[in-house]
Amino acid sequence: MGTELTSDLPSERARHVLRILVEHYIREGQPVGSRTLSLTAGLDLSPATIRNVMADLEDLGFIAAPHTSAGRIPTAKGYRFFVDTLVRLQPMAEPDVIRLQGQLEDRFRGDAKAIASAASSALSALTSLAGVVTIPRQQKATLRHIEFLPLSGRRVLAILVVNDAEVQNRILDMDRDYTEEELRRAANYLNEQFTGRDLSEVRTRLRANLDGTREYMNRLMLDSIAGHAPKAGTESAGYVLSGETKLMNFQELSDVEKIRQLFEAFGEQREILTLLDRSVAAQGVQIFIGEESGYRILDDCTIVTAPYTVGDQIVGVLGVIGPTRMAYERVIPIVQVTARLLGAALNSDLNVGPDFGLRPDLNSGS
Amino acid sequence: MGTELTSDLPSERARHVLRILVEHYIREGQPVGSRTLSLTAGLDLSPATIRNVMADLEDLGFIAAPHTSAGRIPTAKGYRFFVDTLVRLQPMAEPDVIRLQGQLEDRFRGDAKAIASAASSALSALTSLAGVVTIPRQQKATLRHIEFLPLSGRRVLAILVVNDAEVQNRILDMDRDYTEEELRRAANYLNEQFTGRDLSEVRTRLRANLDGTREYMNRLMLDSIAGHAPKAGTESAGYVLSGETKLMNFQELSDVEKIRQLFEAFGEQREILTLLDRSVAAQGVQIFIGEESGYRILDDCTIVTAPYTVGDQIVGVLGVIGPTRMAYERVIPIVQVTARLLGAALNSDLNVGPDFGLRPDLNSGS
DNA sequence: CGCTAGCAATCGCCCATGTAGAGTGTCAAG
DNA sequence: CTTGACACTCTACATGGGCGATTGCTAGCG
């Protein structure tokens, strides 16, 4: 027994072998034997010695043999060690970065779902995996314009234009009917006082102004502004998934039953969303390998995620879903960069948006 | 050789055999042999005789043997003859109809995409196939309110409220910048003249009024109204697909590669949409069996569609997608009834919608 | 003490072979 | 026209042997 066995960590040489093995397996998809490693490891060791090292690695739980006399393949723990300490990340090619940047910034101004969709497609195209992007929470939503229309049955239709050109609308159930004149006055008041302000600011100011004389109006106005976030996209909170079909190309997922369960999970959204939510806590790229996710359905899958931010607020999560055997050294930087660029695109969208640059008069409260 | 061979149509007896064969195959999914038919056909014929009949049916192209010495299975032509002349439709169970009606009428007022989505899910649940519903064209779109907001770069944000409380918005690229005052005047003009009118009417009237003096305004106004239909839902014109994953349960589609192509086609939307469009022409239920669709990808699939109407205008198409071997006698009535009920739900939505019942003043043109 | 060469053993994969079962086509007799 | 009988065909399934890849072990080497 080698000295490695006394420790939980493999020796330097074993780490090298493990790296070569994982890299090779990721490339070829076939179990890797001692002969192959002896030839490609660059260590100039005979297969027999390699075998000893592999036996150690197997004892430590990093690799496993699908059956006697096939080579070894990495376990989830093996992949974990690989991505944590062995992988040599391959930065994205500069042209790809520039193209990606263009796709994200290009005229998606204001439409949260569209830009999420673009990011998702881009992720899928770059990685040949499934891309997933949560629809960004609109942390900063600056009021541009508001309008009320009376409906029947004491309901009022509120139309908000926020940020550049994002139109939101919701129906408010009120205590009594309002005349058109009343609604016009309320809208005028809001437009005059609060155009260019952040919605949360509008909310607090409205609460402060609640002086009793016009309480019912305040109720109307508060409701119209309140809780705008959850209805940001069309389908309420959710994510955009792209390139799911690419997953069917992988042999390890070529079982129809597995694919079916996976796609059903995609449709349900719940499980995937809670999984994505977990990565909000983390700072950078987070990786769930196989069984680590805790969901049986994803046992053969890895999810690589990263939160994306506007300012220093996390507004969403993006990532890719693929088989555990994926090209981590390429995928991780792609997710990383996409998160940064998406954040940047959203940010420029909010702050140097065309409107507020050119029309300061709108922000001055007229 | 029997006398049938001189005709393109099978004899009475052959038709009976064909019916039993198709019914049996749909139920069991296994090729049907002469012995089985002899036992279940109720004709009291020996297997040998049945074999003669089957030979005739095979010559006519209604059935085929996957290989020597397996039973026969229906060809596309066989299914076609079956659904055209042999099938005994099984009306939907009354409770199911009532439940379906409830699902469709229930509080989806105004939201075209939501009601299409509900219909699609219902179709999928009732048939255990994939349900598909095009988002209804809003044939009658009455202008409720319009508003313009200036953006940067000669762009203008137009916000329309149509029908009850449906908010549409689009960005118009104009030739020059407009002042807020100009935009306000344009909006006022439209609101005063056309509130309560149908959008198509507004369009024609605007064209007629194009008198040169205010041409640029007309351009703006026309653009804001024009082509509102394609942007009805969120994702522009399209359809809602439900229960795709159910298709993976069928053995005839259990090949991963086939499934992949099918799902990619679903994602593309184009091919499916053109196929659905074809059934707009037809009056009632239309069926595309296997290769009849003209799309290789759908060779093993049947699509059962029906247009649905508001008033007497066809506003959309719905249907189901499944393997050619599906329970036609149940599926056809389900599609039929769903189309009728969806039309009815949309109709009640438009005509006795809460707004127009209670606020006739809005419709009178002020 | 670690590395290596050699060797027997193990196991999955592939292919050929054999067999059972299901169904067909045909033909002569009823 | 129908039927029973028979030979024929083809698939599905199980069986078994050979092949190749790879391992674990052990003895020997530096």
Coordinates of C-alpha atoms in Angstrom, one line a residue, chain A residues 5-328:
Chain A
L5 CA -3.7 5.7 1.5
T6 CA -3.1 7.3 4.9
S7 CA -4.4 10.6 3.6
D8 CA -7.7 11.6 2.0
L9 CA -5.8 13.4 -0.7
P10 CA -4.0 11.7 -3.5
S11 CA -0.3 12.1 -4.0
E12 CA 1.1 14.5 -6.6
R13 CA 1.6 11.7 -9.0
A14 CA -1.9 10.4 -8.4
R15 CA -3.3 13.8 -9.0
H16 CA -1.5 14.0 -12.3
V17 CA -2.8 10.6 -13.4
L18 CA -6.3 11.6 -12.3
R19 CA -6.2 14.7 -14.3
I20 CA -5.0 12.9 -17.4
L21 CA -7.7 10.3 -16.9
V22 CA -10.5 12.7 -16.5
E23 CA -9.4 14.8 -19.5
H24 CA -9.1 11.7 -21.6
Y25 CA -12.5 10.4 -20.6
I26 CA -14.1 13.7 -21.2
R27 CA -12.6 13.8 -24.7
E28 CA -13.2 10.2 -25.7
G29 CA -16.2 9.0 -23.6
Q30 CA -14.6 5.6 -23.2
P31 CA -13.4 4.0 -19.9
V32 CA -9.6 4.7 -19.7
G33 CA -7.2 1.8 -19.1
S34 CA -3.8 1.7 -17.6
R35 CA -2.1 1.2 -21.0
T36 CA -3.7 4.3 -22.5
L37 CA -2.6 6.3 -19.5
S38 CA 0.9 5.0 -19.5
L39 CA 1.2 6.1 -23.1
T40 CA -0.4 9.6 -22.8
A41 CA 0.4 10.6 -19.2
G42 CA 3.8 11.9 -20.0
L43 CA 5.1 10.4 -16.8
D44 CA 7.0 7.5 -18.4
L45 CA 5.6 4.9 -16.1
S46 CA 4.7 1.4 -17.1
P47 CA 1.0 0.3 -17.1
A48 CA 1.7 -1.8 -14.1
T49 CA 2.7 1.2 -12.0
I50 CA -0.2 3.2 -13.3
R51 CA -2.4 0.3 -12.2
N52 CA -1.2 0.7 -8.7
V53 CA -1.9 4.4 -8.8
M54 CA -5.4 3.7 -10.2
A55 CA -6.1 1.2 -7.5
D56 CA -5.3 3.9 -4.9
L57 CA -7.5 6.4 -6.7
E58 CA -10.3 3.9 -6.8
D59 CA -9.9 3.3 -3.0
L60 CA -10.2 7.0 -2.5
G61 CA -13.5 7.0 -4.5
F62 CA -12.3 9.2 -7.3
I63 CA -12.7 6.7 -10.1
A64 CA -14.6 3.5 -10.6
A65 CA -14.7 0.6 -13.1
P66 CA -18.0 0.0 -14.8
H67 CA -17.2 -3.7 -14.7
T68 CA -14.2 -5.9 -14.4
S69 CA -11.8 -5.3 -17.2
A70 CA -13.1 -2.1 -18.6
G71 CA -11.0 0.9 -17.9
R72 CA -11.9 3.4 -15.1
I73 CA -14.2 6.4 -15.3
P74 CA -14.4 9.3 -12.9
T75 CA -17.0 9.3 -10.2
A76 CA -18.9 12.4 -9.1
K77 CA -16.3 12.8 -6.4
G78 CA -13.6 12.5 -9.0
Y79 CA -15.1 15.2 -11.2
R80 CA -15.5 17.3 -8.1
F81 CA -11.8 17.1 -7.3
F82 CA -11.0 17.7 -10.9
V83 CA -13.0 20.9 -11.2
D84 CA -11.9 22.1 -7.8
T85 CA -8.1 21.7 -8.0
L86 CA -7.0 20.1 -11.3
V87 CA -8.8 21.7 -14.2
R88 CA -6.9 24.1 -16.3
L89 CA -9.5 26.6 -17.4
Q90 CA -9.4 27.6 -21.0
P91 CA -10.3 31.3 -21.5
M92 CA -12.9 32.0 -24.1
A93 CA -11.7 33.1 -27.5
E94 CA -11.7 36.8 -27.8
P95 CA -13.9 36.9 -30.9
D96 CA -16.5 34.8 -29.2
V97 CA -16.5 37.2 -26.3
I98 CA -17.1 40.1 -28.6
R99 CA -19.8 38.3 -30.5
L100 CA -21.5 37.4 -27.3
Q101 CA -21.3 40.9 -26.0
G102 CA -22.9 42.1 -29.2
Q103 CA -25.7 39.6 -28.9
L104 CA -26.5 40.6 -25.4
E105 CA -26.3 44.4 -25.7
D106 CA -27.9 44.5 -29.1
R107 CA -31.2 46.2 -28.9
F108 CA -32.8 44.2 -26.3
R109 CA -33.2 47.3 -24.2
G110 CA -35.9 47.1 -21.7
D111 CA -37.2 43.6 -22.4
A112 CA -36.1 41.4 -19.6
K113 CA -37.4 38.2 -21.1
A114 CA -35.8 38.8 -24.5
I115 CA -32.4 39.4 -23.1
A116 CA -32.6 36.3 -20.9
S117 CA -33.6 34.4 -23.9
A118 CA -30.7 35.7 -25.9
A119 CA -28.3 34.8 -23.2
S120 CA -29.8 31.3 -22.9
S121 CA -29.4 30.7 -26.7
A122 CA -25.9 32.0 -26.6
L123 CA -24.9 29.7 -23.8
S124 CA -26.4 26.7 -25.6
A125 CA -24.7 27.6 -28.8
L126 CA -21.3 28.1 -27.2
T127 CA -21.3 24.9 -25.2
S128 CA -23.5 22.6 -27.2
L129 CA -25.4 22.0 -24.0
A130 CA -28.7 23.2 -22.7
G131 CA -28.6 26.9 -21.6
V132 CA -30.7 28.2 -18.8
V133 CA -31.2 31.8 -17.6
T134 CA -33.6 33.0 -15.0
I135 CA -35.5 36.1 -15.9
P136 CA -33.8 39.0 -14.2
R137 CA -35.4 40.5 -11.2
Q138 CA -35.8 44.2 -12.0
Q139 CA -34.0 45.6 -9.0
K140 CA -33.8 49.1 -10.3
A141 CA -37.0 50.0 -12.0
T142 CA -37.3 53.7 -12.8
L143 CA -40.7 55.0 -13.3
R144 CA -41.1 56.5 -16.7
H145 CA -44.8 57.0 -17.0
I146 CA -48.0 55.7 -15.5
E147 CA -51.6 55.6 -16.6
F148 CA -54.9 54.4 -15.2
L149 CA -58.0 53.2 -17.1
P150 CA -61.3 52.4 -15.4
L151 CA -62.7 48.9 -15.9
S152 CA -66.0 47.6 -14.8
G153 CA -66.6 46.1 -11.4
R154 CA -64.4 48.4 -9.4
R155 CA -61.4 47.3 -11.3
V156 CA -58.7 49.6 -12.6
L157 CA -56.2 48.9 -15.3
A158 CA -52.8 50.3 -14.4
I159 CA -50.2 50.7 -17.1
L160 CA -46.6 51.4 -16.1
V161 CA -43.7 52.2 -18.3
V162 CA -40.5 51.6 -16.5
N163 CA -36.8 52.0 -17.4
D164 CA -36.4 52.6 -21.0
A165 CA -39.4 51.2 -22.7
E166 CA -40.7 48.3 -20.7
V167 CA -44.4 48.3 -20.4
Q168 CA -46.1 46.5 -17.4
N169 CA -49.8 46.3 -16.8
R170 CA -51.9 44.9 -14.1
I171 CA -55.5 44.9 -13.0
L172 CA -56.3 46.3 -9.6
D173 CA -59.4 45.4 -7.6
M174 CA -60.5 48.4 -5.7
D175 CA -63.1 49.1 -3.0
R176 CA -65.2 51.4 -5.1
D177 CA -65.5 52.8 -8.6
Y178 CA -63.3 55.6 -9.7
T179 CA -64.2 58.3 -12.2
E180 CA -62.0 58.9 -15.1
E181 CA -61.2 62.3 -13.7
E182 CA -60.0 60.9 -10.5
L183 CA -57.8 58.5 -12.2
R184 CA -56.4 61.2 -14.4
R185 CA -55.5 63.3 -11.4
A186 CA -53.8 60.3 -9.7
A187 CA -51.8 59.6 -12.8
N188 CA -50.8 63.2 -13.3
Y189 CA -49.7 63.4 -9.7
L190 CA -47.5 60.4 -10.0
N191 CA -46.1 61.4 -13.3
E192 CA -45.3 64.9 -12.1
Q193 CA -43.8 63.9 -8.8
F194 CA -42.0 60.6 -9.5
T195 CA -41.0 60.3 -13.2
G196 CA -37.4 59.2 -13.2
R197 CA -37.5 57.9 -9.7
D198 CA -36.9 54.3 -8.6
L199 CA -40.1 52.4 -8.0
S200 CA -39.0 51.4 -4.5
E201 CA -38.4 55.1 -3.8
V202 CA -41.8 56.0 -5.1
R203 CA -43.3 53.4 -2.8
T204 CA -41.7 54.7 0.4
R205 CA -42.5 58.3 -0.5
L206 CA -46.1 57.4 -1.2
R207 CA -46.3 55.7 2.2
A208 CA -44.9 58.8 3.9
N209 CA -47.4 61.1 2.2
L210 CA -50.3 59.1 3.4
D211 CA -51.9 62.0 5.2
G212 CA -55.5 60.9 5.4
T213 CA -57.1 63.5 3.2
R214 CA -56.4 61.5 0.0
E215 CA -56.0 58.1 1.5
Y216 CA -58.0 56.3 -1.0
M217 CA -55.9 57.7 -3.7
N218 CA -52.8 56.5 -2.0
R219 CA -54.2 53.1 -1.8
L220 CA -54.7 53.1 -5.6
M221 CA -51.3 54.4 -6.3
L222 CA -49.5 52.1 -3.9
D223 CA -51.2 49.1 -5.4
S224 CA -50.2 50.1 -8.8
I225 CA -46.6 50.3 -7.9
A226 CA -46.4 47.5 -5.4
G227 CA -45.0 44.1 -6.2
H228 CA -44.3 44.9 -9.7
A229 CA -41.3 42.5 -9.7
P230 CA -42.8 39.1 -9.7
K231 CA -44.7 39.8 -12.9
A232 CA -41.6 41.0 -14.7
G233 CA -41.7 38.4 -17.5
T234 CA -44.8 37.1 -19.0
E235 CA -45.0 33.8 -17.2
S236 CA -44.3 35.3 -13.8
A237 CA -41.0 34.2 -12.3
G238 CA -39.3 31.6 -14.3
Y239 CA -36.4 30.8 -16.6
V240 CA -35.7 30.5 -20.3
L241 CA -34.3 27.2 -21.4
S242 CA -32.6 26.7 -24.8
G243 CA -31.1 23.8 -26.7
E244 CA -32.6 21.1 -24.5
T245 CA -32.6 18.9 -27.6
K246 CA -28.8 19.0 -27.7
L247 CA -28.9 16.8 -24.5
M248 CA -30.3 14.0 -26.6
N249 CA -27.0 13.7 -28.5
F250 CA -25.1 12.4 -25.5
Q251 CA -24.9 8.6 -25.2
E252 CA -25.1 8.8 -21.4
L253 CA -28.5 10.3 -21.8
S254 CA -29.7 8.3 -24.8
D255 CA -32.2 6.3 -22.7
V256 CA -35.7 7.5 -23.7
E257 CA -37.0 7.1 -20.2
K258 CA -34.2 9.2 -18.7
I259 CA -34.8 11.9 -21.3
R260 CA -38.5 11.9 -20.6
Q261 CA -38.1 12.5 -16.9
L262 CA -35.5 15.2 -17.6
F263 CA -37.8 17.0 -20.0
E264 CA -40.7 16.7 -17.7
A265 CA -38.6 18.3 -14.9
F266 CA -37.8 21.1 -17.4
G267 CA -41.5 21.6 -17.9
E268 CA -42.3 21.6 -14.3
Q269 CA -39.7 24.3 -13.6
R270 CA -39.9 24.0 -9.9
E271 CA -37.1 21.6 -9.2
I272 CA -34.7 23.4 -11.6
L273 CA -35.6 26.7 -10.1
T274 CA -34.9 25.7 -6.5
L275 CA -31.6 24.3 -7.7
L276 CA -30.7 27.5 -9.5
D277 CA -31.7 29.5 -6.4
R278 CA -29.1 27.6 -4.4
S279 CA -26.4 29.2 -6.4
V280 CA -27.6 32.7 -5.6
A281 CA -25.7 32.4 -2.3
A282 CA -22.4 31.6 -3.9
Q283 CA -20.2 34.4 -5.3
G284 CA -19.0 33.0 -8.6
V285 CA -19.5 29.9 -10.7
Q286 CA -21.1 27.0 -8.9
I287 CA -21.2 23.4 -10.1
F288 CA -23.5 20.6 -9.2
I289 CA -22.1 17.3 -10.4
G290 CA -24.4 14.3 -10.7
E291 CA -25.9 13.2 -7.4
E292 CA -24.7 16.3 -5.7
S293 CA -27.7 18.1 -6.9
G294 CA -29.9 15.9 -4.8
Y295 CA -32.3 15.3 -7.6
R296 CA -32.4 11.7 -8.9
I297 CA -33.3 13.0 -12.3
L298 CA -30.1 14.9 -12.6
D299 CA -27.9 12.0 -11.5
D300 CA -26.1 11.8 -14.8
C301 CA -26.1 15.6 -15.3
T302 CA -23.9 18.5 -14.2
I303 CA -25.2 22.0 -13.8
V304 CA -22.8 24.9 -14.0
T305 CA -24.3 28.1 -12.8
A306 CA -23.3 31.7 -12.0
P307 CA -25.3 34.5 -10.6
Y308 CA -25.4 37.7 -12.6
T309 CA -25.5 41.2 -11.1
V310 CA -26.6 44.7 -11.8
G311 CA -24.5 47.1 -9.7
D312 CA -23.8 44.8 -6.8
Q313 CA -27.2 43.3 -6.6
I314 CA -27.7 39.7 -7.8
V315 CA -30.7 39.8 -10.1
G316 CA -30.6 36.3 -11.6
V317 CA -28.8 33.1 -12.3
L318 CA -27.7 31.5 -15.5
G319 CA -25.9 28.4 -16.4
V320 CA -25.8 25.3 -18.5
I321 CA -27.1 21.7 -18.1
G322 CA -25.3 18.8 -19.6
P323 CA -24.0 15.3 -18.9
T324 CA -21.4 14.9 -16.1
R325 CA -19.0 14.3 -18.8
M326 CA -18.7 17.7 -20.2
A327 CA -15.8 19.9 -21.2
Y328 CA -15.5 21.7 -17.9

